[in-house]
Short mmCIF file of C-alpha atoms and ligand atoms in Angstrom, two decimals:
data_model
loop_
_atom_site.label_atom_id
_atom_site.label_comp_id
_atom_site.label_asym_id
_atom_site.label_seq_id
_atom_site.Cartn_x
_atom_site.Cartn_y
_atom_site.Cartn_z
CA MET X 167 21.60 -28.20 -19.65
CA ALA X 168 20.94 -27.37 -15.30
CA ARG X 169 17.93 -25.76 -14.26
CA PRO X 170 18.56 -21.91 -13.00
CA ALA X 171 18.42 -21.31 -9.32
CA THR X 172 14.94 -19.92 -8.28
CA ILE X 173 15.37 -15.95 -8.02
CA ARG X 174 12.94 -15.28 -4.87
CA LEU X 175 10.91 -12.36 -4.29
CA GLY X 176 8.15 -12.11 -1.29
CA VAL X 177 5.96 -9.43 0.71
CA ILE X 178 6.61 -9.00 4.58
CA GLY X 179 3.96 -8.67 6.58
CA TRP X 180 2.68 -9.50 10.22
CA PRO X 181 -0.13 -10.21 9.58
CA VAL X 182 0.32 -11.04 6.54
CA ALA X 183 -1.63 -14.11 5.44
CA HIS X 184 -4.54 -11.99 3.59
CA SER X 185 -2.37 -10.26 0.96
CA ARG X 186 -3.05 -11.12 -2.65
CA SER X 187 0.85 -10.08 -3.72
CA PRO X 188 1.27 -13.34 -4.02
CA ALA X 189 -1.40 -14.21 -6.76
CA ILE X 190 -0.07 -11.06 -8.54
CA HIS X 191 3.46 -10.72 -8.76
CA ASN X 192 3.26 -14.76 -9.56
CA ALA X 193 0.78 -14.33 -11.82
CA ALA X 194 2.79 -11.14 -13.43
CA LEU X 195 6.05 -13.37 -13.77
CA ASP X 196 4.31 -16.27 -15.14
CA GLY X 197 3.22 -13.20 -17.75
CA VAL X 198 6.51 -11.89 -19.21
CA GLY X 199 7.70 -15.62 -18.75
CA LEU X 200 10.19 -15.64 -15.94
CA ALA X 201 9.75 -19.22 -15.02
CA HIS X 202 12.48 -19.22 -12.62
CA TRP X 203 11.25 -16.72 -10.27
CA ARG X 204 8.68 -17.44 -6.96
CA TYR X 205 6.77 -14.28 -5.14
CA GLN X 206 5.62 -16.13 -1.59
CA LEU X 207 4.73 -14.62 1.92
CA LEU X 208 6.80 -13.92 4.30
CA PRO X 209 5.62 -13.56 7.88
CA VAL X 210 7.52 -11.73 9.85
CA PRO X 211 6.88 -10.71 13.52
CA PRO X 212 8.38 -6.99 13.87
CA ALA X 213 11.60 -8.00 16.67
CA LEU X 214 12.63 -10.70 13.64
CA LEU X 215 12.41 -7.51 11.08
CA ALA X 216 16.20 -6.37 10.60
CA GLU X 217 17.77 -10.60 10.48
CA THR X 218 15.12 -11.52 7.96
CA VAL X 219 16.26 -8.76 5.35
CA ALA X 220 19.73 -9.19 6.46
CA ALA X 221 19.05 -12.90 5.49
CA LEU X 222 17.52 -13.00 2.47
CA PRO X 223 19.14 -12.20 -0.33
CA ALA X 224 21.61 -15.02 0.43
CA VAL X 225 18.74 -17.69 -0.46
CA GLY X 226 18.50 -16.33 -3.67
CA PHE X 227 15.87 -13.09 -2.96
CA ARG X 228 16.19 -10.22 -5.19
CA GLY X 229 13.86 -7.75 -3.41
CA VAL X 230 9.97 -8.49 -1.39
CA ASN X 231 7.20 -5.84 -0.87
CA VAL X 232 6.79 -4.20 2.97
CA THR X 233 3.56 -3.87 4.36
CA ILE X 234 2.02 -3.45 7.67
CA PRO X 235 3.73 -2.81 10.01
CA HIS X 236 7.13 -2.97 8.59
CA LYS X 237 6.94 -0.06 6.08
CA ARG X 238 9.21 2.75 8.65
CA PRO X 239 11.42 -0.26 10.22
CA ALA X 240 12.34 -1.02 6.69
CA LEU X 241 13.45 2.46 5.15
CA ALA X 242 15.43 2.59 7.71
CA LEU X 243 16.88 -0.36 7.32
CA ALA X 244 18.17 -0.09 3.93
CA LYS X 245 21.53 1.22 2.98
CA ALA X 246 19.86 3.49 -0.05
CA ALA X 247 16.51 4.78 -0.56
CA THR X 248 15.02 7.28 -2.94
CA PRO X 249 14.34 10.48 -2.55
CA ARG X 250 11.07 9.78 -2.51
CA ALA X 251 11.18 6.73 -0.42
CA ARG X 252 13.27 9.27 2.23
CA ALA X 253 10.56 12.17 1.88
CA ILE X 254 7.42 9.67 2.64
CA GLY X 255 10.15 8.14 5.28
CA ALA X 256 8.51 3.98 5.14
CA ALA X 257 9.65 2.03 1.98
CA ASN X 258 7.38 -0.58 0.61
CA THR X 259 9.78 -1.98 -1.85
CA LEU X 260 13.41 -3.34 -1.06
CA VAL X 261 16.05 -3.79 -3.74
CA PHE X 262 18.79 -6.33 -2.91
CA GLY X 263 21.84 -5.26 -5.24
CA GLU X 264 25.33 -5.78 -5.16
CA HIS X 265 26.25 -2.66 -1.29
CA GLY X 266 22.60 -3.65 0.10
CA ALA X 267 19.28 -3.50 -0.18
CA GLU X 268 17.37 0.06 -1.89
CA ALA X 269 14.18 1.11 -0.18
CA ASP X 270 11.59 3.10 -3.17
CA ASN X 271 7.90 3.74 -1.92
CA THR X 272 5.55 2.92 -5.21
CA ASP X 273 2.60 3.54 -2.59
CA ALA X 274 3.20 7.30 -3.55
CA PRO X 275 2.82 7.15 -7.65
CA ALA X 276 0.65 4.59 -7.90
CA LEU X 277 -2.19 6.57 -6.06
CA ILE X 278 -1.87 9.74 -8.04
CA ALA X 279 -1.76 7.89 -10.98
CA GLN X 280 -5.32 5.61 -10.12
CA LEU X 281 -6.78 8.83 -8.86
CA PRO X 282 -10.56 9.72 -11.04
CA VAL X 283 -10.38 13.62 -10.20
CA GLU X 284 -6.99 16.22 -10.61
CA VAL X 285 -4.95 16.26 -7.58
CA PRO X 286 -3.58 20.03 -8.81
CA GLY X 287 -5.22 22.83 -6.09
CA ALA X 288 -7.63 19.42 -4.31
CA VAL X 289 -8.61 19.76 -0.73
CA VAL X 290 -8.50 16.82 0.41
CA LEU X 291 -9.08 14.46 3.44
CA VAL X 292 -6.52 11.47 4.53
CA LEU X 293 -7.77 9.16 6.91
CA GLY X 294 -5.48 7.95 9.22
CA ALA X 295 -1.46 8.53 9.98
CA GLY X 296 0.79 5.07 9.33
CA GLY X 297 2.99 4.11 6.56
CA SER X 298 0.17 4.05 3.50
CA ALA X 299 -1.06 7.33 4.81
CA ARG X 300 2.35 9.14 4.75
CA ALA X 301 2.30 7.79 1.52
CA ALA X 302 -0.74 9.14 0.32
CA ALA X 303 -0.15 12.54 2.03
CA TRP X 304 3.56 13.43 0.77
CA ALA X 305 2.23 12.21 -2.63
CA LEU X 306 -0.89 14.69 -2.86
CA LEU X 307 1.27 17.27 -1.21
CA ASP X 308 3.94 16.63 -4.05
CA ALA X 309 1.14 16.44 -6.57
CA GLY X 310 -0.10 19.27 -6.08
CA ALA X 311 -3.10 19.35 -3.33
CA ALA X 312 -4.60 23.13 -1.70
CA GLU X 313 -4.56 21.08 1.37
CA VAL X 314 -4.23 18.04 2.67
CA ARG X 315 -6.20 17.60 5.78
CA ILE X 316 -5.13 14.51 8.31
CA TRP X 317 -7.30 12.26 10.87
CA ASN X 318 -6.61 9.68 13.02
CA ARG X 319 -7.60 7.40 15.42
CA THR X 320 -4.81 8.63 17.66
CA PRO X 321 -4.79 12.20 16.95
CA GLU X 322 -1.01 13.02 17.80
CA ARG X 323 0.08 11.40 14.87
CA ALA X 324 -2.11 12.85 12.77
CA ALA X 325 -0.53 15.89 14.24
CA ALA X 326 2.34 14.79 14.42
CA LEU X 327 2.32 13.67 10.42
CA ALA X 328 0.87 17.09 9.28
CA ALA X 329 3.72 19.33 11.05
CA GLU X 330 6.30 16.86 9.24
CA LEU X 331 4.54 16.45 6.00
CA GLY X 332 2.61 19.82 5.39
CA GLY X 333 -0.77 18.81 6.23
CA THR X 334 -3.42 19.92 8.37
CA PRO X 335 -4.18 17.94 10.94
CA VAL X 336 -8.27 17.86 12.02
CA ARG X 337 -10.59 16.22 14.82
CA ALA X 338 -13.31 15.83 12.51
CA ALA X 339 -14.27 14.75 8.89
CA GLN X 340 -15.72 17.97 6.30
CA PRO X 341 -16.57 17.37 3.03
CA ALA X 342 -13.67 17.43 0.29
CA ASP X 343 -12.21 16.37 -3.22
CA ILE X 344 -10.68 14.00 -2.41
CA LEU X 345 -11.06 11.06 0.60
CA VAL X 346 -8.17 8.66 1.45
CA ASN X 347 -8.84 6.07 3.44
CA CYS X 348 -5.15 4.90 4.93
CA THR X 349 -6.35 3.11 8.09
CA ALA X 350 -6.14 -0.67 8.84
CA ALA X 351 -10.25 -0.53 9.99
CA GLY X 352 -11.51 -3.32 8.41
CA LEU X 353 -8.63 -5.13 7.55
CA GLU X 354 -10.58 -7.99 9.05
CA GLU X 355 -13.90 -7.43 8.75
CA PRO X 356 -14.10 -5.13 5.49
CA GLN X 357 -17.98 -4.82 5.51
CA ARG X 358 -17.82 -3.17 8.88
CA SER X 359 -15.19 -0.53 7.76
CA PHE X 360 -16.95 2.17 9.56
CA VAL X 361 -17.42 1.83 12.86
CA GLU X 362 -14.50 3.52 13.40
CA LEU X 363 -13.75 5.73 11.63
CA PRO X 364 -14.85 9.27 11.67
CA ILE X 365 -17.69 9.46 8.76
CA GLN X 366 -20.77 7.86 8.73
CA GLU X 367 -22.44 5.71 5.09
CA GLN X 368 -24.32 9.17 4.05
CA ASP X 369 -21.08 11.32 4.41
CA VAL X 370 -19.41 9.93 1.34
CA SER X 371 -21.91 12.13 -0.65
CA SER X 372 -19.39 15.18 0.91
CA TYR X 373 -16.48 13.44 -1.15
CA GLY X 374 -15.44 14.22 -4.84
CA CYS X 375 -14.06 10.78 -5.17
CA VAL X 376 -12.77 8.23 -2.75
CA VAL X 377 -10.05 6.02 -2.06
CA ASP X 378 -9.58 2.86 -0.02
CA PHE X 379 -6.45 1.87 0.40
CA VAL X 380 -7.96 -1.41 2.47
CA TYR X 381 -8.67 -4.65 0.20
CA GLY X 382 -10.49 -7.49 1.16
CA ALA X 383 -11.93 -10.32 -0.18
CA ASP X 384 -15.29 -8.07 -0.66
CA GLU X 385 -15.80 -4.64 -1.92
CA THR X 386 -15.20 -2.27 1.81
CA ALA X 387 -18.27 -0.93 3.61
CA LEU X 388 -16.19 2.53 2.29
CA VAL X 389 -16.51 1.79 -1.55
CA ARG X 390 -20.13 0.21 -1.75
CA ALA X 391 -21.48 3.73 -0.01
CA ALA X 392 -19.34 5.49 -2.49
CA ARG X 393 -20.23 3.60 -6.24
CA ALA X 394 -23.71 3.28 -4.44
CA ARG X 395 -24.03 7.41 -4.31
CA GLY X 396 -22.39 7.65 -7.92
CA ILE X 397 -18.90 8.90 -6.73
CA PRO X 398 -16.20 7.24 -8.33
CA ALA X 399 -13.90 4.74 -6.60
CA THR X 400 -10.85 3.25 -6.10
CA ASP X 401 -10.82 0.29 -4.31
CA GLY X 402 -7.36 -1.66 -2.99
CA LEU X 403 -7.20 -3.75 -5.48
CA GLU X 404 -6.58 -1.53 -7.83
CA LEU X 405 -4.04 -0.24 -5.58
CA LEU X 406 -2.29 -3.11 -4.66
CA VAL X 407 -2.01 -3.71 -8.77
CA ALA X 408 -0.42 -0.08 -9.33
CA GLN X 409 2.01 0.00 -6.75
CA GLY X 410 2.67 -3.95 -7.44
CA ALA X 411 3.43 -3.18 -11.21
CA LEU X 412 5.81 -0.35 -9.73
CA SER X 413 7.79 -2.78 -7.81
CA PHE X 414 7.81 -5.87 -10.42
CA GLU X 415 9.47 -3.26 -13.21
CA ARG X 416 12.16 -2.20 -10.58
CA PHE X 417 12.17 -5.97 -9.06
CA THR X 418 12.93 -7.53 -12.90
CA GLY X 419 13.68 -4.29 -14.89
CA ARG X 420 10.78 -5.64 -17.11
CA PRO X 421 7.64 -4.03 -17.63
CA ALA X 422 4.78 -5.23 -15.27
CA PRO X 423 1.67 -6.76 -17.35
CA ILE X 424 -1.12 -5.09 -16.08
CA GLU X 425 -3.90 -6.99 -17.24
CA ALA X 426 -2.55 -10.74 -15.96
CA MET X 427 -1.92 -9.11 -12.02
CA ARG X 428 -5.54 -7.46 -12.28
CA ALA X 429 -6.70 -10.68 -13.30
CA ALA X 430 -4.74 -13.01 -10.59
CA ALA X 431 -6.19 -9.48 -7.67
CA GLY X 432 -9.84 -10.87 -8.44
CA ALA X 433 -9.48 -14.14 -8.70
CA PRO X 434 -9.93 -16.11 -4.85
CA VAL X 435 -6.41 -16.25 -2.54
CA SER X 436 -5.42 -20.19 -2.81
CA SER X 437 -5.29 -22.34 0.31
CA SER X 438 -2.07 -23.76 -0.64
P1 NDP Z 566 -0.18 1.27 9.69
O1 NDP Z 566 0.57 -0.19 11.02
O2 NDP Z 566 0.78 2.22 9.38
O3 NDP Z 566 -0.89 2.34 10.33
C1 NDP Z 566 -2.47 2.11 10.60
C2 NDP Z 566 -2.88 3.04 10.75
O4 NDP Z 566 -4.33 2.55 10.58
C3 NDP Z 566 -3.05 4.00 11.87
O5 NDP Z 566 -3.51 5.59 11.88
C4 NDP Z 566 -4.31 3.50 12.91
O6 NDP Z 566 -4.14 4.52 13.86
C5 NDP Z 566 -5.16 3.10 12.01
N1 NDP Z 566 -6.15 2.32 12.29
C6 NDP Z 566 -5.96 1.12 12.65
N2 NDP Z 566 -6.65 0.16 12.69
C7 NDP Z 566 -7.49 1.01 13.04
C8 NDP Z 566 -9.56 1.22 13.55
N3 NDP Z 566 -9.69 0.33 14.06
N4 NDP Z 566 -9.97 1.99 13.78
C9 NDP Z 566 -9.40 3.10 13.05
N5 NDP Z 566 -7.95 3.02 12.88
C10 NDP Z 566 -7.35 2.04 12.89
O7 NDP Z 566 -0.60 0.49 8.03
P2 NDP Z 566 -0.81 1.02 6.37
O8 NDP Z 566 -0.54 2.24 6.91
O9 NDP Z 566 0.95 0.33 6.25
O10 NDP Z 566 -1.17 0.55 5.86
C11 NDP Z 566 -3.14 0.82 6.36
C12 NDP Z 566 -4.26 0.00 5.19
O11 NDP Z 566 -3.14 0.28 4.56
C13 NDP Z 566 -3.75 -1.85 6.05
O12 NDP Z 566 -4.91 -1.92 5.69
C14 NDP Z 566 -2.86 -2.06 4.61
O13 NDP Z 566 -3.24 -3.41 4.12
C15 NDP Z 566 -3.92 -1.16 3.63
N6 NDP Z 566 -2.99 -1.05 2.10
C16 NDP Z 566 -3.06 -1.05 1.47
C17 NDP Z 566 -2.05 -1.09 0.21
C18 NDP Z 566 -2.67 -1.25 -1.49
O14 NDP Z 566 -1.74 -1.47 -2.25
N7 NDP Z 566 -4.12 -1.55 -1.42
C19 NDP Z 566 -1.03 -0.43 0.37
C20 NDP Z 566 -0.46 -0.08 1.61
C21 NDP Z 566 -1.56 -0.50 2.15
P3 NDP Z 566 -3.51 4.69 15.66
O15 NDP Z 566 -2.07 5.24 14.79
O16 NDP Z 566 -4.70 5.35 15.78
O17 NDP Z 566 -3.12 3.74 15.57
#
């Protein structure tokens, strides 16, 4: 009997070499017995995004995750989008169907599912104004946060995001129930992630819980500082698994094997 053609998935980003998504998704595919599916890195510069996305279905791709810096352009390229992707204005998941790509944003529900505190009535500080900050701010407001304050290195972007989604732009960090870091600070050197943020290590005690979208080989300085002070912290790998599980279910129609995905997320990145 002929072997079935390989069905492909992947993660599009630039840079994307640091991504754990291939390890996580390939473990999930193996876990549910989809032996002829493969998930791969897709390093694609911005100038090639549109033509690459258009070409993927014909070479066997069922869907892709989308990461830095393509989340907003990916939504614009999609033929259809879920209401939350449209409201957020950014996509982290494209599913290729008969009628073109459908965009979704699984960062938003993953964040809410992973929060260790109740959101309704909470005051939140979001750091950043890029694709993941958009998802975080929208998700928190949608889930009933009383106030979502948004700080960004480039303040005009925080102001624009707040005006669009309903948050409050701030120029300095103040205490809050939830702190969410959605900046790329620390992407290359996670242990130095305070350098360009408006909070210092000791300020972490002013927050009821901490979520860091950033992840690397080690804990980020932000997550380490929170845990050292007994403050509940969700790290970027936990979020990655949670959003990846939701994307996996959209790609395959199968329940995601969360434990296999979690184990793969903690494993060292393969050099092959
Ligand atoms: P974007 O490129 O859309 O946004 C980047 C944001 O980071 C902007 O607010 C930018 O500020 C800020 N920034 C970049 N460098 C620095 C710096 N050195 N100091 C302070 N601020 C900085 O990226 P995304 O929102 O898509 O991703 C942000 C981070 O979150 C990345 O590290 C990404 O890997 C991670 N991520 C993790 C996910 C997970 O599942 N764990 C999911 C999504 C993202 P400015 O406007 O001033 O340029």
